GROMACS .gro file of C-alpha atoms in nm:
model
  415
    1UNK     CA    1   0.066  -1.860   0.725
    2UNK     CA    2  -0.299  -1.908   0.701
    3UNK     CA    3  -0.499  -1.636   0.566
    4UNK     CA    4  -0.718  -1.405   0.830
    5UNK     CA    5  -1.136  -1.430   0.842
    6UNK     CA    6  -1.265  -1.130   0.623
    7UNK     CA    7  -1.574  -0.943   0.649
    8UNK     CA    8  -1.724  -1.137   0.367
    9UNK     CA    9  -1.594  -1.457   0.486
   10UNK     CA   10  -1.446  -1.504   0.156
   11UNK     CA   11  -0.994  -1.576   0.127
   12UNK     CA   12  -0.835  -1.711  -0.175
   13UNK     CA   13  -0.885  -2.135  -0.228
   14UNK     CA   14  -0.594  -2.092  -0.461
   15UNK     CA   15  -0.186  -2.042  -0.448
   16UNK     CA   16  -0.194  -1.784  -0.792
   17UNK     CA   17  -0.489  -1.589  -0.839
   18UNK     CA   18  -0.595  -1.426  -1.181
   19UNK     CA   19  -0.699  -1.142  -1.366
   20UNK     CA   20  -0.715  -1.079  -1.789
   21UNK     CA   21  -0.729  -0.718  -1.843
   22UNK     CA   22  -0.809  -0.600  -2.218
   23UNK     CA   23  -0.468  -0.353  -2.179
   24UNK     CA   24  -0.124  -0.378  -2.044
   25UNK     CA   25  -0.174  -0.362  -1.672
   26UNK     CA   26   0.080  -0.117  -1.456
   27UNK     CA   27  -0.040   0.063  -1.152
   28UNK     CA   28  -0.160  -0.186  -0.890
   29UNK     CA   29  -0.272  -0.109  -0.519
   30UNK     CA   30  -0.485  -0.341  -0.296
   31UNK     CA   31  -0.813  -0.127  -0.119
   32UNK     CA   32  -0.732  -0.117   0.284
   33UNK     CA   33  -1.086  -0.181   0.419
   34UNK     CA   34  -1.296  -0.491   0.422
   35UNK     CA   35  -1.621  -0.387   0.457
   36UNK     CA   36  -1.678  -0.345   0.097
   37UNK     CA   37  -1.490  -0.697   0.001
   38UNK     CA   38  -1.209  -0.893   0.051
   39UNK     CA   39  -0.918  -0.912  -0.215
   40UNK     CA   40  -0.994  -0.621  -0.414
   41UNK     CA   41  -0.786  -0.392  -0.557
   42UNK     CA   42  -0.704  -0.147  -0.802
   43UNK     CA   43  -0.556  -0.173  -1.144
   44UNK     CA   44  -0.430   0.135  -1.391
   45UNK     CA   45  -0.358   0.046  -1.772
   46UNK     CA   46  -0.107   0.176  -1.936
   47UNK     CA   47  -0.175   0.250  -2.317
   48UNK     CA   48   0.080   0.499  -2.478
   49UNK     CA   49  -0.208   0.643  -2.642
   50UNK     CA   50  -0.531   0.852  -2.490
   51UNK     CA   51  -0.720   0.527  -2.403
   52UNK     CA   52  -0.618   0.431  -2.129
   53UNK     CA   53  -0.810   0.278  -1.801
   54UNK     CA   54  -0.860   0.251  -1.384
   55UNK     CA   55  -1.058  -0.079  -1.298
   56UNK     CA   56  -1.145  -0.220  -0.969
   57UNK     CA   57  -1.183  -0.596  -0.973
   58UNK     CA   58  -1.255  -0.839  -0.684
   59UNK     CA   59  -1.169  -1.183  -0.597
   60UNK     CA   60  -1.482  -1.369  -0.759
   61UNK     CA   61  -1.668  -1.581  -0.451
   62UNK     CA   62  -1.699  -1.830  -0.713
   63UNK     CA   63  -1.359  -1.923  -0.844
   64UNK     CA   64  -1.207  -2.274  -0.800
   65UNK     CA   65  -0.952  -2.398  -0.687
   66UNK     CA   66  -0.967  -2.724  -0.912
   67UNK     CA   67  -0.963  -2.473  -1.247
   68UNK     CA   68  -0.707  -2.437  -1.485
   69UNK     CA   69  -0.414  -2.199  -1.443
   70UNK     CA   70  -0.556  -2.005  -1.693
   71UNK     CA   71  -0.911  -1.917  -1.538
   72UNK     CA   72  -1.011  -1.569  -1.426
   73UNK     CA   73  -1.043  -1.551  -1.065
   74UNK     CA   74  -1.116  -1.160  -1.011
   75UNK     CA   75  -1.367  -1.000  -1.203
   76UNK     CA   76  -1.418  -0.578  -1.269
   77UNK     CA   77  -1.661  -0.442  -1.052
   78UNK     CA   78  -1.601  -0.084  -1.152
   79UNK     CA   79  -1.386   0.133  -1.414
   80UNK     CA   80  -1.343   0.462  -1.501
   81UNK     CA   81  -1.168   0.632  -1.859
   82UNK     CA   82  -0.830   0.802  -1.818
   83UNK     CA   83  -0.625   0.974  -2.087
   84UNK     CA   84  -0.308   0.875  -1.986
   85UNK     CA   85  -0.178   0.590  -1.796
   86UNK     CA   86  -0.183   0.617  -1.375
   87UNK     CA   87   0.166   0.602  -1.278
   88UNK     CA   88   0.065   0.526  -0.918
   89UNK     CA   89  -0.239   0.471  -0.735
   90UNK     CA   90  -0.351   0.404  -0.418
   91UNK     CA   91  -0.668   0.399  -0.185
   92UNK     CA   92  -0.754   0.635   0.136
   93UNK     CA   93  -0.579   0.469   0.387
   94UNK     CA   94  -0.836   0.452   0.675
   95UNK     CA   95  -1.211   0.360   0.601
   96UNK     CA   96  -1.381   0.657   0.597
   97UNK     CA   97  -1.764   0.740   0.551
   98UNK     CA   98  -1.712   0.771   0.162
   99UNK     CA   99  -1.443   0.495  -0.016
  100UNK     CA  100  -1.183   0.726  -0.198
  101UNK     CA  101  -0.918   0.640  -0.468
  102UNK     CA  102  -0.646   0.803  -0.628
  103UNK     CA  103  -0.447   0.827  -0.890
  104UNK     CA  104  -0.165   1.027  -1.039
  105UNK     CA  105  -0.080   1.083  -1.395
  106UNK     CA  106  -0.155   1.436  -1.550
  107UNK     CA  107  -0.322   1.544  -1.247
  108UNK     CA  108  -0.409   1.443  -0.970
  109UNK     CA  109  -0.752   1.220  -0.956
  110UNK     CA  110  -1.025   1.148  -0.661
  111UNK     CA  111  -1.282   0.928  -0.745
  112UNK     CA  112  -1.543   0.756  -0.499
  113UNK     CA  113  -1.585   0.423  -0.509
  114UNK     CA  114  -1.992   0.364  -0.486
  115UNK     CA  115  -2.161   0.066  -0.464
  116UNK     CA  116  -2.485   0.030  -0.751
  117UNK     CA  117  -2.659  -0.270  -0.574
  118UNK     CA  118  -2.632  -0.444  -0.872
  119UNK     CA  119  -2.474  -0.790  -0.991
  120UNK     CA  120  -2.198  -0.807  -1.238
  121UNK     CA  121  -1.960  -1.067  -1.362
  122UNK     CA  122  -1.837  -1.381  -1.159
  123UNK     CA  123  -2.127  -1.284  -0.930
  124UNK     CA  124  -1.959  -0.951  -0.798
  125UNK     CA  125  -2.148  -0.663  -0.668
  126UNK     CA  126  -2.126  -0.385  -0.913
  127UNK     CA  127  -1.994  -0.027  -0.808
  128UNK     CA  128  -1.922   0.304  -0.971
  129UNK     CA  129  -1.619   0.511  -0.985
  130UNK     CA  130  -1.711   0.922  -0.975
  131UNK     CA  131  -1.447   1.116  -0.979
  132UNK     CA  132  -1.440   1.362  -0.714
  133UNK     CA  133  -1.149   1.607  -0.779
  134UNK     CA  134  -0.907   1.641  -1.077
  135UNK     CA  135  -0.639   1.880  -0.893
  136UNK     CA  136  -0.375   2.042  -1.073
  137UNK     CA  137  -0.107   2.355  -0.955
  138UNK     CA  138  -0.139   2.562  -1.264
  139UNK     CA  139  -0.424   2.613  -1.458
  140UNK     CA  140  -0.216   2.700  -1.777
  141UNK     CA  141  -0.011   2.437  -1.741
  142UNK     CA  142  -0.016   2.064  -1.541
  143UNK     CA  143   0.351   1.916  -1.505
  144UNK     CA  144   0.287   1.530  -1.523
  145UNK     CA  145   0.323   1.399  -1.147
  146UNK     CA  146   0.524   1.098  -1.104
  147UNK     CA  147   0.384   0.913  -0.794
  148UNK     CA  148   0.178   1.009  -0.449
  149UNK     CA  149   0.157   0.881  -0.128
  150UNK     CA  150  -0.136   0.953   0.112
  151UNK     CA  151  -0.074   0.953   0.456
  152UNK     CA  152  -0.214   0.702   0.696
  153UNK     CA  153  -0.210   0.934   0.967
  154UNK     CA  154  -0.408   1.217   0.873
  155UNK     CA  155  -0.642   1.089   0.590
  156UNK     CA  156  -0.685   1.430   0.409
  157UNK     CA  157  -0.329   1.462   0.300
  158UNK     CA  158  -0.195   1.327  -0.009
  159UNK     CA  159   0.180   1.432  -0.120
  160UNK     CA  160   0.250   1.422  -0.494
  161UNK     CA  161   0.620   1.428  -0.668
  162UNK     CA  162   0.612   1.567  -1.030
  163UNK     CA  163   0.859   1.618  -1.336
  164UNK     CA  164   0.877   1.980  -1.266
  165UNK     CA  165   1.123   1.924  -0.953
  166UNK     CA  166   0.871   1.958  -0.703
  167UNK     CA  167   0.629   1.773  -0.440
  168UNK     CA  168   0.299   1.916  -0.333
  169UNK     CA  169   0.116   1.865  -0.023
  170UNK     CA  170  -0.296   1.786  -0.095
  171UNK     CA  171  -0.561   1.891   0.117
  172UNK     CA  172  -0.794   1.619  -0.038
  173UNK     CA  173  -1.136   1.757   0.177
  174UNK     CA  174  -1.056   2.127   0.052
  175UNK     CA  175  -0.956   1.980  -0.273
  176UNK     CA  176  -0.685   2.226  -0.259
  177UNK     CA  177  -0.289   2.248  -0.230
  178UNK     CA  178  -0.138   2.353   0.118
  179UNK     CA  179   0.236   2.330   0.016
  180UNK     CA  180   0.483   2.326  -0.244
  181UNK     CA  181   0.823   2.296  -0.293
  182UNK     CA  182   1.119   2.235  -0.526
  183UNK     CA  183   1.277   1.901  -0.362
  184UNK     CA  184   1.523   1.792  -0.608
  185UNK     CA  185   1.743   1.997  -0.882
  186UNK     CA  186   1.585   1.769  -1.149
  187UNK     CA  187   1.260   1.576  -1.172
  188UNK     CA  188   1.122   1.390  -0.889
  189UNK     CA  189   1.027   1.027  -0.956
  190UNK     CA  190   0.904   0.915  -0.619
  191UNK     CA  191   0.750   1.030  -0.267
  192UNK     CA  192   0.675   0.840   0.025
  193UNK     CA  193   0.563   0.948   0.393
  194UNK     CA  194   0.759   0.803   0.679
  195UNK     CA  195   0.561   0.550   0.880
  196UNK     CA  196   0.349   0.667   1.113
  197UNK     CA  197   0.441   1.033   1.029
  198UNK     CA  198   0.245   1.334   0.960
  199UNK     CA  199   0.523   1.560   0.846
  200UNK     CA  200   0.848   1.360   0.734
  201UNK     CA  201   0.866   1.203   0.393
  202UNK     CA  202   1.148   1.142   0.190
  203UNK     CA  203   1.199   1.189  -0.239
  204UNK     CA  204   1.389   1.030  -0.488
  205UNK     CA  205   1.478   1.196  -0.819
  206UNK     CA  206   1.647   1.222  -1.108
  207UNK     CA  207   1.981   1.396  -0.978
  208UNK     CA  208   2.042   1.087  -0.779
  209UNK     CA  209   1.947   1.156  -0.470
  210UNK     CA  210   1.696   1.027  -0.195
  211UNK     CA  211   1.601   1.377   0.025
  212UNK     CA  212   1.422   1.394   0.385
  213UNK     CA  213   1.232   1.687   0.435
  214UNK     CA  214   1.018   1.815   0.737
  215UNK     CA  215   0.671   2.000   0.670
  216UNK     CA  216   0.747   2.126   0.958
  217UNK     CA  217   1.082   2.308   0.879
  218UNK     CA  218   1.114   2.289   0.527
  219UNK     CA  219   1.372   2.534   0.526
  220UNK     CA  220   1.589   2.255   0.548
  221UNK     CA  221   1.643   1.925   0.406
  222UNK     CA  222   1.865   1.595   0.447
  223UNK     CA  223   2.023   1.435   0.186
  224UNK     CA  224   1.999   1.050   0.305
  225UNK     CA  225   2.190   0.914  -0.014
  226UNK     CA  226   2.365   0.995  -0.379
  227UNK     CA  227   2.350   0.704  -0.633
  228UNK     CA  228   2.731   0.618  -0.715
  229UNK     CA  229   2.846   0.757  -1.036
  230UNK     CA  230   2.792   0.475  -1.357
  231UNK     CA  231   3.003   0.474  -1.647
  232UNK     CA  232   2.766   0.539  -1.949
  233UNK     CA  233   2.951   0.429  -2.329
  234UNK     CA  234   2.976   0.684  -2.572
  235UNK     CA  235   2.738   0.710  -2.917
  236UNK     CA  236   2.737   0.386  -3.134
  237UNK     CA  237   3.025   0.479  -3.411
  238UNK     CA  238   3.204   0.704  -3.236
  239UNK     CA  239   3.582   0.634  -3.286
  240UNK     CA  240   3.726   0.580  -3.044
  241UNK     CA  241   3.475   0.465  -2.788
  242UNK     CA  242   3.516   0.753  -2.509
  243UNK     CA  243   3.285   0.666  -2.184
  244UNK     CA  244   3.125   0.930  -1.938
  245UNK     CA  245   3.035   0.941  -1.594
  246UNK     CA  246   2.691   1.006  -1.515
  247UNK     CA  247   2.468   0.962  -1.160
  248UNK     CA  248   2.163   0.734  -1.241
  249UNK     CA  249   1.815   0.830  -1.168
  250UNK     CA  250   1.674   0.695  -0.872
  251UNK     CA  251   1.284   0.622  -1.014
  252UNK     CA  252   1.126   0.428  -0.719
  253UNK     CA  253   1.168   0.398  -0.295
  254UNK     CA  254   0.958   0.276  -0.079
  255UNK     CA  255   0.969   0.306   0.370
  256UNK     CA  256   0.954   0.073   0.534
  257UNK     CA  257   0.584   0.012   0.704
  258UNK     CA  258   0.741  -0.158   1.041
  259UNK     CA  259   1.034  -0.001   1.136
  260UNK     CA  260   1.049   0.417   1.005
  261UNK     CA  261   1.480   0.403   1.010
  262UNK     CA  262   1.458   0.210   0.649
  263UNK     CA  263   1.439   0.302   0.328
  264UNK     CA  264   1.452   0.108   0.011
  265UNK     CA  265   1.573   0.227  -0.364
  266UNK     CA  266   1.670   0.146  -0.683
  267UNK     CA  267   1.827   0.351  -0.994
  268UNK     CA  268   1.777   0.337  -1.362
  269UNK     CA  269   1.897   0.022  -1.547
  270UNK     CA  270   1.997  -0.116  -1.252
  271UNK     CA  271   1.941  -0.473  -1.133
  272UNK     CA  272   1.991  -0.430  -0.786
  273UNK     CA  273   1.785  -0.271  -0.489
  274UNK     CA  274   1.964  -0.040  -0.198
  275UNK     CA  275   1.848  -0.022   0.160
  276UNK     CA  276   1.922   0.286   0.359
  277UNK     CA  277   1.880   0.349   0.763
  278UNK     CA  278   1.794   0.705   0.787
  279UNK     CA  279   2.062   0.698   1.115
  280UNK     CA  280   2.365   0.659   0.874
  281UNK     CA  281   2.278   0.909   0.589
  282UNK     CA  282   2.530   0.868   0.328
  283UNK     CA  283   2.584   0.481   0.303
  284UNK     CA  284   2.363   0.205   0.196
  285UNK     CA  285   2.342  -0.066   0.459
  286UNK     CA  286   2.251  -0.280   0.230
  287UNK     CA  287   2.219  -0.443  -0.177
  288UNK     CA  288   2.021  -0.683  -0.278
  289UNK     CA  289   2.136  -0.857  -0.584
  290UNK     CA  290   1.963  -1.097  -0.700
  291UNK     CA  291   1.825  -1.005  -1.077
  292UNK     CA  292   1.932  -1.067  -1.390
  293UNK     CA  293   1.777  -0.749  -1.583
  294UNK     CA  294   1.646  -0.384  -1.424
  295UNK     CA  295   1.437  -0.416  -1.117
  296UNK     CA  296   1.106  -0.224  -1.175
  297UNK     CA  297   0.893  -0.235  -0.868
  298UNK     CA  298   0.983  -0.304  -0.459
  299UNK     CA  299   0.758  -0.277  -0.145
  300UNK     CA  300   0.809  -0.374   0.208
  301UNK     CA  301   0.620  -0.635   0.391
  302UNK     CA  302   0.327  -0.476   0.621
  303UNK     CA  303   0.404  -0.719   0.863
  304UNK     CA  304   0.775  -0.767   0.908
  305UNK     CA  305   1.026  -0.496   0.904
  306UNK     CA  306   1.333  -0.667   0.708
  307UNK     CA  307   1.121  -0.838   0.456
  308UNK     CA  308   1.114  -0.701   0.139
  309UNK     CA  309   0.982  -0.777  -0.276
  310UNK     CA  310   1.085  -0.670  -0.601
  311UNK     CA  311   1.058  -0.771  -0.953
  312UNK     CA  312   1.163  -0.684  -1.247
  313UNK     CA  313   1.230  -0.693  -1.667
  314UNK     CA  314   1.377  -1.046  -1.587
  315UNK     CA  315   1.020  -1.158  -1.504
  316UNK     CA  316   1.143  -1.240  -1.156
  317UNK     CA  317   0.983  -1.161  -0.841
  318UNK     CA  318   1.243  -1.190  -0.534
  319UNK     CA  319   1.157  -1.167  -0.184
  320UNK     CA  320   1.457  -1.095   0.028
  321UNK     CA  321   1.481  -1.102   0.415
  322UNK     CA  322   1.744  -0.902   0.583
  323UNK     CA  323   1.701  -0.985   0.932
  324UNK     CA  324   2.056  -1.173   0.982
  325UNK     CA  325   2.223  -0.910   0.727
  326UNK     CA  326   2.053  -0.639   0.978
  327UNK     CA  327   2.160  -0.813   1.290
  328UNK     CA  328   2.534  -0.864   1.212
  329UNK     CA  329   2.630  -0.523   1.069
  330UNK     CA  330   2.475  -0.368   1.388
  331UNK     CA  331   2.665  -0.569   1.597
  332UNK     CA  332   2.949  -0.507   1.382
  333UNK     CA  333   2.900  -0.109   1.448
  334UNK     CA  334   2.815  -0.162   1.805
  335UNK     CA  335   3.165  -0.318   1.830
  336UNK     CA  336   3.339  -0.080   1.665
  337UNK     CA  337   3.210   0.233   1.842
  338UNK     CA  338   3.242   0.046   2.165
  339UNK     CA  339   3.612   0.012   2.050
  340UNK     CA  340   3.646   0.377   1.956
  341UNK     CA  341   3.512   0.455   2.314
  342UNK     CA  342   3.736   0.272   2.471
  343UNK     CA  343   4.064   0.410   2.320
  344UNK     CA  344   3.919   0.769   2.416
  345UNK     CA  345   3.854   0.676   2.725
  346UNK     CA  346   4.248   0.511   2.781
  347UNK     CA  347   4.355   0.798   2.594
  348UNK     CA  348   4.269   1.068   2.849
  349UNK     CA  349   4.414   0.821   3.107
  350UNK     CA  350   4.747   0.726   2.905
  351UNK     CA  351   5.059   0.928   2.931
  352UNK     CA  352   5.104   1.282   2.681
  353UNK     CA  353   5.366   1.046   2.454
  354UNK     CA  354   5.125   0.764   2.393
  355UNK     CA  355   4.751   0.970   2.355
  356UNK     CA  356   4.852   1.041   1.971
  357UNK     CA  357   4.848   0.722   1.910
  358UNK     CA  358   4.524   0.613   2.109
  359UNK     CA  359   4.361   0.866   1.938
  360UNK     CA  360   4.442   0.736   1.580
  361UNK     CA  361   4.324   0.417   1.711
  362UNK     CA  362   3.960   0.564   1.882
  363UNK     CA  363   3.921   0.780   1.481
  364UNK     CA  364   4.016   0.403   1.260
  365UNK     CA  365   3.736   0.252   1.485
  366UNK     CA  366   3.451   0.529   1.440
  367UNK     CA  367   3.595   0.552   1.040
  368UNK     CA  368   3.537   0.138   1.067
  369UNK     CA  369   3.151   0.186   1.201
  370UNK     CA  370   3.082   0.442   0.961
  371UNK     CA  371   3.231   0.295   0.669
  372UNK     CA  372   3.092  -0.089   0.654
  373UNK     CA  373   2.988  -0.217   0.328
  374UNK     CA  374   2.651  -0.285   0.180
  375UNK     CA  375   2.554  -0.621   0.292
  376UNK     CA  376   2.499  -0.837   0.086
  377UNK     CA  377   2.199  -1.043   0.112
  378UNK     CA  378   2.007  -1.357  -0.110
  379UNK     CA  379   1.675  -1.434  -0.203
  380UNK     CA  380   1.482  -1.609  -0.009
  381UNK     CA  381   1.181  -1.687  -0.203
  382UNK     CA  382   1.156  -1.655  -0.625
  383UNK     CA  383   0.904  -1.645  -0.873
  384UNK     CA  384   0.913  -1.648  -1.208
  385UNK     CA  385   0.628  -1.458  -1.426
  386UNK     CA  386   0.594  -1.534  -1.824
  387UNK     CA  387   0.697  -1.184  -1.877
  388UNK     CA  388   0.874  -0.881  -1.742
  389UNK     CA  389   0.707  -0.777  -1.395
  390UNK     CA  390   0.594  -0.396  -1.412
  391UNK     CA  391   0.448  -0.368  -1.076
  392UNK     CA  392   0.358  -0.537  -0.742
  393UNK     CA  393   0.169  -0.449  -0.404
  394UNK     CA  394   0.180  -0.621  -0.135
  395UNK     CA  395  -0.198  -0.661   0.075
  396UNK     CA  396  -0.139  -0.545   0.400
  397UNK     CA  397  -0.451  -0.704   0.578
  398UNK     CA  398  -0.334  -1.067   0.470
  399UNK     CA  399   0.067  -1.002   0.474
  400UNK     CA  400   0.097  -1.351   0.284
  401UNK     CA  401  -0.058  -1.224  -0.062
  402UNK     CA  402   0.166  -1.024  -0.297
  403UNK     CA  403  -0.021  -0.917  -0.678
  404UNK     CA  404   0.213  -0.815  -0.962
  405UNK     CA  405   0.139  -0.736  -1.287
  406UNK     CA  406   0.290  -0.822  -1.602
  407UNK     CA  407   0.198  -0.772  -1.963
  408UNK     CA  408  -0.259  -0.794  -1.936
  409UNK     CA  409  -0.227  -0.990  -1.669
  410UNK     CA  410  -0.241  -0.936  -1.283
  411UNK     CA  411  -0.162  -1.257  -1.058
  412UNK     CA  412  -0.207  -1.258  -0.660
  413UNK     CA  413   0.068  -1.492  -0.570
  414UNK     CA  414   0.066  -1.697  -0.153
  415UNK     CA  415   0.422  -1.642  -0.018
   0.00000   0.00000   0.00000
């Protein structure tokens, strides 16, 4: 796939791109507009002390292909001092009159990105991060918020998730909050909008569970999917070993961008990712297994609808495509609730003697089409980082270009 023309003419000369940060590099998302530069994204440290960083570094006009591995390609061309680490941000999804940012950690943050009209490093134009808002729901006291997603949409709307069970709806022009609510029974790790949706977005926490709500009724919710029970061992040196059941957290999920029926998860400690289709809530349809350690971080391609990344403490990066998996367990359910139609339909013509039996064969066939199993699906492309993966984001304007970041280093990788 070759890579689109950009507004400054300029696309990456090299398969892995580089970046050296001073700190441990976590929250990564690439800007959505091209006006002010191609390949440019932002990068949250994270620091377990009150030290920590948001940069903004650009692919350098000057970088080489024919230099070493090791080379900086992106250089900072902004940065701003945070106290704690961003655990998610993300830039205004339309390009607006004024470039916004945000990030989430103890509050919410707004900063506009400004340009200086000066020249820094790696001959990059220079810009300024001012931060706009800091938005909080209490003044007494902030609950850390977990993650955010703004909506595509409707630009002034940013949804938050937070610790203390609930996710907030942002009006990010008032600078104000429009709606609250407690979404989960414990924390909430993660939030996400529904494609191409105003008002439905969906939660994952740490009871288990991956929630759609409504803004529109929020009276009500849907419970799309509970995490399996895991078997947890018992304290080191207790005698004898007793083990307890426990539902894992889910901590991340991410919709997909292309097609708004899936949804993809994964739970604490576990090494696998689930995809859900918001038609069959209850079941995964299906599990990608593929890593040898916890995944940390998935996204879904902007330009295909079964494509999907993750990566993880193994230091792998896997990107899976589900299109065949997809294809045959619809076909399998098609079958089977064309079956189940059928024996109804022979049923009401069938003598009083044989409909029991017609019947028990139309409810086995709707049981079968509601009861497949996950499938299973293989890697198609992997990757292997020098340490364990905390993050990636996938660049929507030039679908071929994935980032992740591991340990101080961020690398923008061609699929």
């Amino acid at each position: 796939m070759s890579s689109p023309y950009f507004a400054d003419g300029l696309s990456p000369r090299k398969e892995i791109c580089n970046f050296f940060s001073t700190q441990p590099a976590y929250s990564l998302a690439w800007s959505r507009r091209d006006d002010r530069g191609a390949f440019r994204m932002a990068v949250g440290s994270f620091v377990e002390e009150a030290t920590n960083s948001l940069q903004v570094i650009q692919l350098s006009p000057h970088h080489d292909a024919a230099a070493a591995p090791e080379c900086a390609d992106f250089g900072v061309v902004a940065s701003a001092s945070v106290d704690y680490p961003l655990t998610k941000v993300q830039w205004q999804p339309t390009a607006g009159r004024v470039d916004l940012l945000a990030g989430v950690g103890a509050a919410l943050h707004i900063w506009e990105c400004e340009p200086t009209g000066e020249m820094g490093e790696l001959g990059l134009p220079r810009s300024r991060l001012r931060e706009r808002a800091q938005l909080t729901t209490r003044a007494d006291y902030a609950a850390p918020i977990t993650s955010l997603d703004w909506n595509s949409v409707d630009p002034r709307l940013v949804l938050t998730s937070s610790i203390d069970t609930t996710c907030t709806l942002w009006d990010v022009e008032a600078q104000q909050a429009k709606t609250q609510l407690i979404a989960h029974d414990r924390e909430v790790f993660d939030v996400s909008f529904v494609a191409g949706s105003a008002d439905v977005f969906v939660s994952a926490g740490a009871d288990g569970s991956v929630r759609m709500f409504d803004l529109r009724a929020l009276e009500h919710s849907t419970i799309l999917y509970e995490a399996p029970a895991a078997v947890a061992p018992s304290r080191v040196g207790s005698s004898p070993p007793r083990h307890a059941a426990f539902t894992p957290p889910l901590l991340r999920l991410a919709c997909n961008m292309v097609d708004p029926n899936y949804i993809a998860t994964f739970a604490l400690d576990s090494n696998y990712v689930t995809v859900l289709d918001v038609r069959s809530p209850g079941a995964a349809v299906g599990q990608l297994v593929g890593h040898q350690a916890p995944v940390h971080a998935l996204a879904w391609s902007p330009a295909s609808a079964t494509q999907l990344c993750s990566a993880g403490a193994d230091s792998r990066v896997l990107v899976w495509d589900m299109h065949q998996a997809l294809a045959s367990r619809q076909h399998t359910q098609r079958q089977a609730v064309a079956a189940a139609a059928q024996a109804k339909h022979l049923g009401r013509l069938s003598k009083p003697g044989d409909a029991s039996s017609i019947h028990a064969a139309a409810h086995a066939a709707a049981a079968q089409a509601m009861t497949l199993q996950p499938a299973a699906v293989a890697p198609s492309l992997t990757y292997a980082a020098r340490l364990p993966v905390n993050s990636l984001a996938w660049l929507q304007s030039s679908p071929e270009w994935i980032s992740i970041a591991f340990g101080n280093t961020v690398q923008t990788l061609r699929l």
